[in-house]
Amino acid sequence: MSIEVRSPADGSVVGVVTDQRPDEVTEAVARLREHQTSWEDAGFPERARWLRRYRDWLLDNEDDLARILQSETGKPWAEATMEVPYAADVINYYSKHGERFLTDETPRAHGPMTLTKRQRAVHRPYPVVGVITPWNFPVALSLMDAIPALLAGAAVVVKPSEFTPLATSAALAGWAEIGAPQVLTCLTGAGETGAALVDAVDYVQFTGSTRTGTAIARRAADRLIPCGLELGGKDPMLVLSDADLDRAANAAVWGGICNSGQMCTSVERIYVEAPVYEDFVNRVVTQVRELRQGSDSPDGFRYDVGALANQAQADIVRRHVDEAIEAGAKALVGGKPAGTGTFFEPTVLVDVDHSMACMREETFGPTLPIMKVADADEAVRLANDTPYGLSATVFTRDVEHGERIARRLEAGAVNVNDVFTNLFALPLPMAGWKQSGMGARNGGAHGVRKYCRTQAIVSSRVTPKAEPMWYPYRPLRGRLLRRLTRFVMARDLRRRLGLR
Ligand code: ADP
């Protein structure tokens, strides 16, 4: 069986991949398992060497990968070329610091029982990690999780979205092309293939919808394997009256419309303090009017906004906009599908409120619904009025105030006077709160250690024939031991001496 991959820009078939059956998934994972042991044994420097070579291959083949990625996603060239550099950054960061992150920990004895022991906490990888990814960033989202898992010593299988499997397959083919050990592979297929992967691997890292993430977490729970989930969002932007309105408007437009709004961290709704509302809206509208939408060519840089990834996504965006307008909202720019394929006009909506899907559900489209609020307190209350909690942005000239506001927002990340920058801050965790996820990626040491099981190794440095606690139990030794332990554990003299 095979899957036809279509260009969202014009519906043409741009490639065909195999729809891999569950038994093929099981076999592929079994093969990875065989190669994983020597990959783990090879040690970090050797693994990092392969990853650095792979980075070079990715950079050498960036144009080809971007072309394939563009054909299946409909992204403008500027956005199709953002993914490989991101992966290169992840490789550089973890190959530089990963060895330190994975070093054994040797804590000192905390009490008498371990005084003569050597204690080690050793980070050993989950043998096979499954990475299941969506269609919005096929290369970046596959590699950003695969890279730290590989460096941790795991073997990795990536299952890209059935809508965009071509660029991921091409990128992972590079691993074989450089002759690296067979510990990284790509399996193509849809939900059934993904489910079979959850049934076969030792850890699942998933990026995608909250609905599918929940199904994966259930399935992982049945097998008692851990999973990391990075799910949907409804990220708010708060614009306070002292904000630099030019920067805020620029950030709103790029943050909401980049990748046609199909980013889990897209600006999905905006709250503006009343005194600057009109001014801010005017600036946003002027900018959105100037956006160029269309089918970009490789090396084109002619368009700012491409198509939506598929028809189902286009239908959601249309429903959110139509329902809002029916309920009294106004589209100051855009508001309808554009041209052929799945293009949707960049859209600014005003007179919106929290009864509308465009303010409550994840739109994942090029829409900017903007609401006027009385003050920062109302903005915070509305920003938190959502089941999601991925990230948020606050604009104010008073950075300290912005950070205080950040601490009141229920979101895994807050960017003050910026959008998306936390995604590039690899030492910080990227975690969705509430319905936006479980666990975190990145976050310095956490980024690689999450793919490890921590093993405790305790070795006796002093080895008499037997320890005082061991058999046989005798009255004299038993009483002495009781007195001794009490003396050590108690924290006041009366109890240390066993007085009542
Ligand atoms: P979408 O945003 O298209 O709804 P999903 O969250 O459903 O995306 O899908 C993201 C990824 O999860 C895709 O690779 C898809 O094939 C995969 N997938 C879908 N259903 C399941 C499932 N039940 N188990 C595992 N993977 C799944």
Coordinates of C-alpha atoms and ligand atoms in Angstrom, one line a residue:
M1 CA 0.0 0.0 0.0
S2 CA 1.2 3.5 -0.7
I3 CA 0.3 7.1 0.2
E4 CA 0.2 9.9 -2.4
V5 CA 1.6 13.1 -1.2
R6 CA 0.0 16.2 -2.7
S7 CA 1.1 19.9 -2.9
P8 CA -1.3 22.0 -0.9
A9 CA -0.7 24.8 -3.3
D10 CA -2.2 23.2 -6.3
G11 CA -3.3 19.6 -5.4
S12 CA -0.7 18.0 -7.7
V13 CA 0.9 14.7 -6.6
V14 CA 4.5 15.5 -5.6
G15 CA 5.5 12.1 -4.3
V16 CA 4.5 8.6 -3.1
V17 CA 5.6 6.8 0.0
T18 CA 4.9 3.3 1.4
D19 CA 2.1 3.0 4.0
Q20 CA 4.0 0.8 6.4
R21 CA 2.1 -2.0 8.1
P22 CA 2.2 -2.7 11.8
D23 CA 4.4 -5.9 11.3
E24 CA 6.9 -3.8 9.3
V25 CA 7.1 -1.4 12.1
T26 CA 7.7 -4.2 14.6
E27 CA 10.5 -5.6 12.4
A28 CA 12.1 -2.2 11.9
V29 CA 12.2 -1.6 15.6
A30 CA 13.7 -5.0 16.2
R31 CA 16.5 -4.2 13.7
L32 CA 17.2 -0.9 15.5
R33 CA 17.4 -2.7 18.8
E34 CA 20.2 -4.9 17.5
H35 CA 22.3 -1.9 16.5
Q36 CA 21.5 0.2 19.5
T37 CA 23.8 -1.6 21.9
S38 CA 27.0 -0.9 20.0
W39 CA 25.8 2.7 19.5
E40 CA 25.4 3.1 23.2
D41 CA 28.8 1.4 23.8
A42 CA 30.5 3.6 21.3
G43 CA 30.4 6.4 23.8
F44 CA 29.5 10.1 23.5
P45 CA 32.5 11.4 21.5
E46 CA 31.9 8.9 18.7
R47 CA 28.2 9.6 18.6
A48 CA 28.8 13.3 18.5
R49 CA 31.3 12.8 15.7
W50 CA 28.5 11.1 13.6
L51 CA 26.1 13.8 14.4
R52 CA 28.5 16.5 13.4
R53 CA 29.1 14.7 10.1
Y54 CA 25.3 14.5 9.7
R55 CA 25.0 18.3 10.3
D56 CA 27.5 18.9 7.5
W57 CA 25.4 16.6 5.2
L58 CA 22.3 18.5 6.1
L59 CA 23.8 21.8 5.3
D60 CA 25.3 20.5 2.1
N61 CA 21.9 19.3 1.0
E62 CA 19.8 22.1 2.4
D63 CA 18.5 23.4 -0.9
D64 CA 17.3 19.9 -2.0
L65 CA 15.6 19.3 1.3
A66 CA 14.0 22.7 1.3
R67 CA 12.7 22.1 -2.3
I68 CA 11.1 18.8 -1.2
L69 CA 9.7 20.4 1.9
Q70 CA 8.3 23.3 -0.1
S71 CA 6.6 20.9 -2.5
E72 CA 4.7 19.1 0.2
T73 CA 3.9 22.0 2.6
G74 CA 3.3 25.0 0.3
K75 CA 5.7 27.1 2.4
P76 CA 7.3 30.2 1.0
W77 CA 11.0 29.7 0.3
A78 CA 12.0 31.9 3.3
E79 CA 10.2 29.4 5.6
A80 CA 11.2 26.2 3.8
T81 CA 14.8 27.2 4.4
M82 CA 14.4 27.8 8.2
E83 CA 14.3 24.1 9.2
V84 CA 17.8 22.7 8.4
P85 CA 19.6 25.6 10.2
Y86 CA 17.5 24.9 13.3
A87 CA 18.5 21.2 13.2
A88 CA 22.2 22.2 12.8
D89 CA 21.9 24.4 15.9
V90 CA 20.4 21.5 17.9
I91 CA 23.3 19.3 16.8
N92 CA 25.9 21.9 17.7
Y93 CA 24.4 22.6 21.1
Y94 CA 24.0 19.0 22.2
S95 CA 27.2 17.6 20.7
K96 CA 29.1 20.3 22.6
H97 CA 27.4 20.0 26.0
G98 CA 25.9 16.5 25.9
E99 CA 28.8 14.7 27.3
R100 CA 28.7 16.9 30.4
F101 CA 25.0 16.5 30.7
L102 CA 25.3 12.7 30.5
T103 CA 28.3 12.4 32.9
D104 CA 27.7 10.0 35.8
E105 CA 26.8 11.6 39.0
T106 CA 28.7 10.5 42.1
P107 CA 26.9 11.9 45.1
R108 CA 28.6 11.7 48.6
A109 CA 27.1 9.5 51.2
H110 CA 24.2 11.3 52.9
G111 CA 24.1 9.0 56.0
P112 CA 25.8 6.1 57.7
M113 CA 24.4 3.3 55.6
T114 CA 26.3 4.3 52.6
L115 CA 29.5 5.7 54.2
T116 CA 31.6 2.9 52.7
K117 CA 29.9 2.7 49.3
R118 CA 30.6 4.3 46.0
Q119 CA 27.4 5.7 44.6
R120 CA 26.8 6.5 41.0
A121 CA 23.8 7.7 39.0
V122 CA 24.3 6.6 35.4
H123 CA 22.2 7.9 32.5
R124 CA 21.5 5.0 30.2
P125 CA 19.3 5.5 27.1
Y126 CA 15.9 4.0 26.4
P127 CA 17.0 1.6 23.7
V128 CA 14.5 2.7 21.0
V129 CA 12.8 6.1 20.9
G130 CA 9.9 6.7 18.6
V131 CA 9.4 10.2 17.3
I132 CA 6.0 10.9 15.8
T133 CA 5.7 14.3 14.1
P134 CA 3.1 16.5 12.4
W135 CA 3.1 18.3 9.0
N136 CA 3.9 21.9 10.0
F137 CA 7.7 21.6 10.4
P138 CA 8.6 18.1 8.9
V139 CA 12.3 18.4 9.2
A140 CA 12.9 20.6 12.2
L141 CA 10.3 18.8 14.4
S142 CA 11.7 15.4 13.5
L143 CA 15.3 16.2 14.1
M144 CA 15.0 18.4 17.2
D145 CA 13.9 15.3 19.1
A146 CA 15.8 12.7 17.2
I147 CA 19.2 14.4 17.8
P148 CA 19.3 14.5 21.6
A149 CA 17.9 11.0 21.7
L150 CA 20.7 9.7 19.4
L151 CA 23.3 11.6 21.4
A152 CA 21.9 10.0 24.5
G153 CA 22.7 6.6 22.9
A154 CA 19.2 5.6 21.8
A155 CA 18.2 4.3 18.4
V156 CA 15.5 6.5 16.9
V157 CA 12.6 5.8 14.5
V158 CA 10.8 8.8 13.1
K159 CA 7.2 8.6 11.8
P160 CA 6.4 11.8 9.9
S161 CA 3.0 12.9 9.1
E162 CA 1.3 11.2 6.2
F163 CA 0.8 14.7 4.7
T164 CA 4.5 15.6 4.6
P165 CA 6.7 12.4 4.7
L166 CA 9.0 13.4 1.8
A167 CA 11.3 15.9 3.4
T168 CA 11.7 13.9 6.6
S169 CA 12.5 10.7 4.6
A170 CA 15.0 12.6 2.5
A171 CA 16.6 14.1 5.5
L172 CA 16.9 10.8 7.3
A173 CA 18.3 9.1 4.2
G174 CA 21.3 11.3 4.7
W175 CA 22.2 9.4 7.9
A176 CA 22.6 6.2 5.8
E177 CA 24.4 8.2 3.1
I178 CA 27.2 9.3 5.4
G179 CA 27.6 5.6 6.5
A180 CA 26.5 6.2 10.1
P181 CA 25.5 3.2 12.3
Q182 CA 22.0 1.9 11.5
V183 CA 20.3 3.5 14.5
L184 CA 18.1 6.1 12.8
T185 CA 15.3 5.3 10.4
C186 CA 12.1 6.7 9.0
L187 CA 8.8 4.8 8.8
T188 CA 6.1 6.3 6.7
G189 CA 2.3 5.8 7.1
A190 CA -0.6 7.3 8.9
G191 CA -2.2 6.9 12.3
E192 CA -2.1 3.1 12.3
T193 CA 1.6 3.1 11.6
G194 CA 2.1 5.6 14.5
A195 CA 0.0 3.4 16.8
A196 CA 2.1 0.4 15.9
L197 CA 5.2 2.4 16.7
V198 CA 3.9 3.2 20.2
D199 CA 3.4 -0.5 20.6
A200 CA 7.0 -1.3 19.8
V201 CA 9.3 1.4 21.1
D202 CA 10.6 2.2 24.7
Y203 CA 9.8 5.9 24.7
V204 CA 7.5 8.0 22.5
Q205 CA 8.1 11.7 21.7
F206 CA 5.0 13.1 20.0
T207 CA 4.3 16.5 18.5
G208 CA 0.8 17.1 17.2
S209 CA -2.8 17.6 18.2
T210 CA -4.1 17.3 21.7
R211 CA -6.6 14.6 20.5
T212 CA -3.9 12.3 19.0
G213 CA -1.5 13.1 21.9
T214 CA -4.1 11.9 24.4
A215 CA -4.6 8.6 22.4
I216 CA -0.8 8.1 22.4
A217 CA -0.5 8.7 26.1
R218 CA -3.3 6.1 26.7
R219 CA -1.5 3.6 24.6
A220 CA 1.8 4.3 26.1
A221 CA 0.2 3.9 29.6
D222 CA -1.0 0.4 28.6
R223 CA 2.6 -0.6 28.0
L224 CA 4.0 1.4 30.9
I225 CA 6.4 3.3 28.6
P226 CA 7.0 7.1 29.1
C227 CA 6.0 9.6 26.5
G228 CA 6.7 13.3 25.9
L229 CA 3.9 15.3 24.3
E230 CA 4.0 18.7 22.7
L231 CA 0.5 19.5 21.7
G232 CA -1.7 22.3 20.5
G233 CA -1.9 25.9 21.8
K234 CA -3.9 29.0 21.8
D235 CA -1.1 31.4 22.5
P236 CA -2.1 34.9 23.6
M237 CA -0.3 38.2 23.0
L238 CA -0.8 40.9 25.6
V239 CA -0.1 44.5 24.4
L240 CA 0.2 47.0 27.2
S241 CA -0.3 50.7 26.7
D242 CA 3.4 51.5 27.2
A243 CA 4.5 49.0 24.5
D244 CA 6.6 49.9 21.5
L245 CA 3.7 49.6 19.1
D246 CA 5.7 49.2 16.0
R247 CA 7.6 46.2 17.4
A248 CA 4.4 44.8 18.9
A249 CA 2.5 45.1 15.6
N250 CA 5.4 43.6 13.6
A251 CA 5.7 40.7 16.1
A252 CA 1.9 40.1 16.0
V253 CA 1.8 39.9 12.2
W254 CA 4.9 37.6 11.9
G255 CA 4.0 35.6 15.0
G256 CA 0.4 35.0 13.9
I257 CA 0.9 34.5 10.2
C258 CA 4.4 32.9 9.8
N259 CA 4.0 29.4 8.4
S260 CA 0.4 30.4 7.6
G261 CA -0.3 30.4 11.3
Q262 CA 0.4 26.7 11.5
M263 CA 2.8 26.7 14.5
C264 CA 1.8 25.4 17.8
T265 CA 3.3 28.6 19.2
S266 CA 1.6 30.9 16.7
V267 CA 0.0 34.1 18.1
E268 CA -3.6 33.0 18.1
R269 CA -5.3 35.9 19.9
I270 CA -4.3 39.4 21.0
Y271 CA -5.4 41.5 23.9
V272 CA -4.7 45.2 23.7
E273 CA -5.1 47.8 26.5
A274 CA -7.8 50.3 25.5
P275 CA -5.6 53.5 25.2
V276 CA -3.5 52.0 22.4
Y277 CA -6.1 49.6 20.8
E278 CA -6.9 51.8 17.7
D279 CA -3.3 52.6 17.1
F280 CA -2.2 49.0 17.4
V281 CA -5.0 47.7 15.1
N282 CA -4.2 50.2 12.4
R283 CA -0.6 49.3 12.4
V284 CA -1.4 45.6 12.2
V285 CA -4.0 46.1 9.4
T286 CA -1.5 48.2 7.3
Q287 CA 1.1 45.5 7.6
V288 CA -1.2 42.6 6.9
R289 CA -2.5 44.4 3.7
E290 CA 1.1 44.4 2.4
L291 CA 1.7 40.7 2.8
R292 CA 2.2 38.8 -0.4
Q293 CA 0.6 35.4 -0.6
G294 CA 1.2 32.8 -3.2
S295 CA 3.2 29.8 -4.4
D296 CA 6.8 30.6 -4.0
S297 CA 9.5 29.0 -6.2
P298 CA 12.8 27.6 -4.8
D299 CA 15.1 30.5 -4.1
G300 CA 12.2 32.8 -4.8
F301 CA 11.7 34.8 -1.6
R302 CA 8.8 36.4 -3.5
Y303 CA 6.0 35.6 -1.1
D304 CA 5.5 36.0 2.6
V305 CA 2.6 33.6 3.1
G306 CA 1.9 30.2 1.5
A307 CA -0.9 27.7 1.6
L308 CA -2.4 25.9 4.5
A309 CA -1.1 22.3 4.7
N310 CA -4.3 20.5 3.8
Q311 CA -8.0 20.8 3.2
A312 CA -9.1 19.8 6.7
Q313 CA -7.0 22.6 8.1
A314 CA -8.4 25.1 5.6
D315 CA -11.9 24.0 6.6
I316 CA -11.2 24.7 10.3
V317 CA -9.8 28.2 9.6
R318 CA -12.8 29.0 7.4
R319 CA -15.2 27.8 10.1
H320 CA -13.5 30.0 12.8
V321 CA -13.6 33.1 10.6
D322 CA -17.2 32.5 9.3
E323 CA -18.6 31.8 12.7
A324 CA -16.9 34.9 14.2
I325 CA -18.3 37.1 11.5
E326 CA -21.8 35.6 11.9
A327 CA -21.6 36.4 15.6
G328 CA -20.7 40.0 15.0
A329 CA -17.0 40.1 14.5
K330 CA -15.5 42.2 11.6
A331 CA -12.7 41.2 9.2
L332 CA -10.7 44.3 8.7
V333 CA -8.5 42.5 6.2
G334 CA -8.9 39.1 4.5
G335 CA -11.6 36.7 5.8
K336 CA -11.9 34.1 3.0
P337 CA -10.1 31.4 1.0
A338 CA -7.8 32.8 -1.7
G339 CA -7.0 31.4 -5.1
T340 CA -6.6 27.7 -5.7
G341 CA -5.4 25.0 -3.4
T342 CA -5.7 25.7 0.3
F343 CA -4.7 29.3 0.5
F344 CA -6.5 31.4 3.0
E345 CA -6.2 35.2 3.1
P346 CA -4.2 36.7 6.1
T347 CA -7.0 37.9 8.2
V348 CA -7.5 40.5 11.0
L349 CA -10.6 40.1 13.1
V350 CA -11.9 42.7 15.6
D351 CA -15.0 42.8 17.8
V352 CA -14.3 39.3 18.9
D353 CA -15.0 37.8 22.3
H354 CA -14.6 34.5 24.2
S355 CA -17.8 33.0 23.0
M356 CA -16.2 32.6 19.6
A357 CA -14.2 29.6 18.4
C358 CA -11.6 31.9 17.0
M359 CA -10.7 32.9 20.6
R360 CA -11.2 29.5 22.2
E361 CA -10.2 26.7 19.8
E362 CA -6.8 26.3 18.1
T363 CA -7.2 27.9 14.6
F364 CA -3.8 27.1 13.2
G365 CA -4.3 29.5 10.4
P366 CA -3.3 33.0 9.2
T367 CA -5.8 34.9 11.5
L368 CA -5.3 37.6 14.1
P369 CA -8.3 38.1 16.3
I370 CA -7.8 41.3 18.4
M371 CA -9.7 42.2 21.5
K372 CA -9.7 45.5 23.5
V373 CA -9.2 45.1 27.2
A374 CA -9.5 47.6 30.1
D375 CA -6.2 46.8 31.7
A376 CA -3.4 44.3 32.2
D377 CA -5.5 42.4 34.8
E378 CA -8.3 41.8 32.3
A379 CA -5.7 40.7 29.7
V380 CA -4.2 38.2 32.1
R381 CA -7.6 36.8 33.1
L382 CA -8.6 36.3 29.4
A383 CA -5.2 35.0 28.4
N384 CA -5.6 32.3 31.1
D385 CA -9.2 31.5 30.1
T386 CA -8.2 28.5 27.9
P387 CA -7.5 24.8 28.3
Y388 CA -4.2 25.3 26.6
G389 CA -0.9 26.6 28.1
L390 CA 1.9 26.5 25.5
S391 CA 3.4 29.9 25.3
A392 CA 2.5 33.6 25.4
T393 CA 3.9 37.0 24.6
V394 CA 3.8 40.3 26.5
F395 CA 4.7 43.7 25.0
T396 CA 5.6 46.5 27.4
R397 CA 8.5 48.9 27.6
D398 CA 8.9 48.0 31.3
V399 CA 10.6 44.6 31.1
E400 CA 10.4 44.0 34.8
H401 CA 6.6 44.6 34.6
G402 CA 6.5 42.3 31.6
E403 CA 8.2 39.5 33.6
R404 CA 5.9 40.0 36.5
I405 CA 3.0 39.6 34.1
A406 CA 4.7 36.5 32.7
R407 CA 4.6 34.9 36.2
R408 CA 0.9 35.3 36.3
L409 CA 0.3 33.5 32.9
E410 CA -0.4 29.8 32.8
A411 CA 1.9 29.0 30.0
G412 CA 5.1 26.9 29.6
A413 CA 6.9 29.8 28.1
V414 CA 6.5 33.6 27.9
N415 CA 8.4 35.9 25.6
V416 CA 8.6 39.5 26.7
N417 CA 8.8 41.9 23.7
D418 CA 9.4 39.0 21.4
V419 CA 7.7 36.0 19.7
F420 CA 9.0 32.4 19.5
T421 CA 12.4 33.2 20.9
N422 CA 12.1 30.6 23.6
L423 CA 12.1 28.0 20.8
F424 CA 15.8 29.0 20.1
A425 CA 16.8 29.0 23.8
L426 CA 17.9 25.4 24.0
P427 CA 19.1 25.7 27.6
L428 CA 15.5 26.4 28.6
P429 CA 12.7 23.8 28.7
M430 CA 10.0 23.9 26.1
A431 CA 6.9 22.5 27.7
G432 CA 3.2 22.9 27.2
W433 CA 1.2 23.3 30.3
K434 CA -2.4 22.2 30.8
Q435 CA -3.7 20.6 27.6
S436 CA -0.7 21.7 25.6
G437 CA 1.5 18.9 26.6
M438 CA 3.3 16.6 29.0
G439 CA 7.0 16.7 29.8
A440 CA 9.4 19.1 28.1
R441 CA 12.0 19.1 25.4
N442 CA 15.3 20.9 25.5
G443 CA 16.2 22.6 28.8
G444 CA 19.9 21.9 28.9
A445 CA 20.7 18.6 30.5
H446 CA 17.0 17.7 30.6
G447 CA 17.0 17.6 26.8
V448 CA 19.2 14.5 26.6
R449 CA 18.5 13.0 30.0
K450 CA 14.8 12.7 29.2
Y451 CA 15.8 9.9 26.8
C452 CA 17.7 8.1 29.5
R453 CA 16.7 5.8 32.4
T454 CA 18.8 6.7 35.4
Q455 CA 20.5 3.7 36.8
A456 CA 21.8 3.6 40.4
I457 CA 25.0 1.7 40.8
V458 CA 26.3 1.2 44.3
S459 CA 29.6 -0.5 45.0
S460 CA 31.0 -1.5 48.3
R461 CA 34.5 -0.3 48.9
V462 CA 34.9 -2.1 52.2
T463 CA 33.9 -5.8 52.0
P464 CA 33.9 -7.7 55.3
K465 CA 32.4 -11.3 55.2
A466 CA 29.0 -9.9 56.2
E467 CA 27.4 -6.6 57.1
P468 CA 26.0 -5.9 60.6
M469 CA 22.4 -5.9 59.3
W470 CA 22.7 -9.3 57.6
Y471 CA 21.8 -12.7 59.0
P472 CA 21.8 -14.1 61.6
Y473 CA 19.8 -11.7 63.9
R474 CA 21.2 -11.8 67.5
P475 CA 19.9 -10.0 70.6
L476 CA 23.1 -8.2 71.5
R477 CA 24.0 -7.1 68.0
G478 CA 20.3 -6.2 67.3
R479 CA 20.0 -4.0 70.4
L480 CA 23.3 -2.3 69.7
L481 CA 22.3 -1.6 66.1
R482 CA 19.0 -0.1 67.3
R483 CA 20.8 2.2 69.7
L484 CA 23.3 3.2 67.1
T485 CA 20.7 4.0 64.4
R486 CA 18.6 5.9 66.9
F487 CA 21.6 7.9 67.9
V488 CA 22.4 8.8 64.4
M489 CA 18.8 9.5 63.1
A490 CA 17.5 11.5 66.1
R491 CA 18.2 15.2 66.0
D492 CA 18.1 16.0 69.8
L493 CA 20.1 14.7 72.7
R494 CA 17.2 13.2 74.6
R495 CA 16.1 11.0 71.7
R496 CA 19.7 10.3 70.7
L497 CA 20.3 8.8 74.1
G498 CA 17.0 6.9 74.0
L499 CA 15.5 8.8 76.9
R500 CA 11.7 9.2 76.9
Ligands
ADP1 P1 -3.2 16.7 12.8 O1 -2.7 18.0 13.3 O2 -3.1 16.4 11.3 O3 -4.5 16.3 13.4 P2 -2.2 14.6 14.4 O4 -1.9 15.1 15.7 O5 -3.4 13.8 14.2 O6 -2.1 15.8 13.3 O7 -1.0 13.7 13.8 C1 0.3 14.0 14.1 C2 1.1 12.7 13.9 O8 0.5 11.7 14.6 C3 1.1 12.2 12.4 O9 2.3 11.7 12.1 C4 0.0 11.1 12.4 O10 0.1 10.2 11.4 C5 0.2 10.5 13.8 N1 -1.0 9.8 14.4 C6 -2.3 10.0 14.1 N2 -3.0 9.2 14.9 C7 -2.2 8.4 15.6 C8 -2.3 7.4 16.6 N3 -3.5 7.0 17.0 N4 -1.2 6.9 17.1 C9 0.0 7.3 16.8 N5 0.2 8.3 15.9 C10 -0.8 8.8 15.3

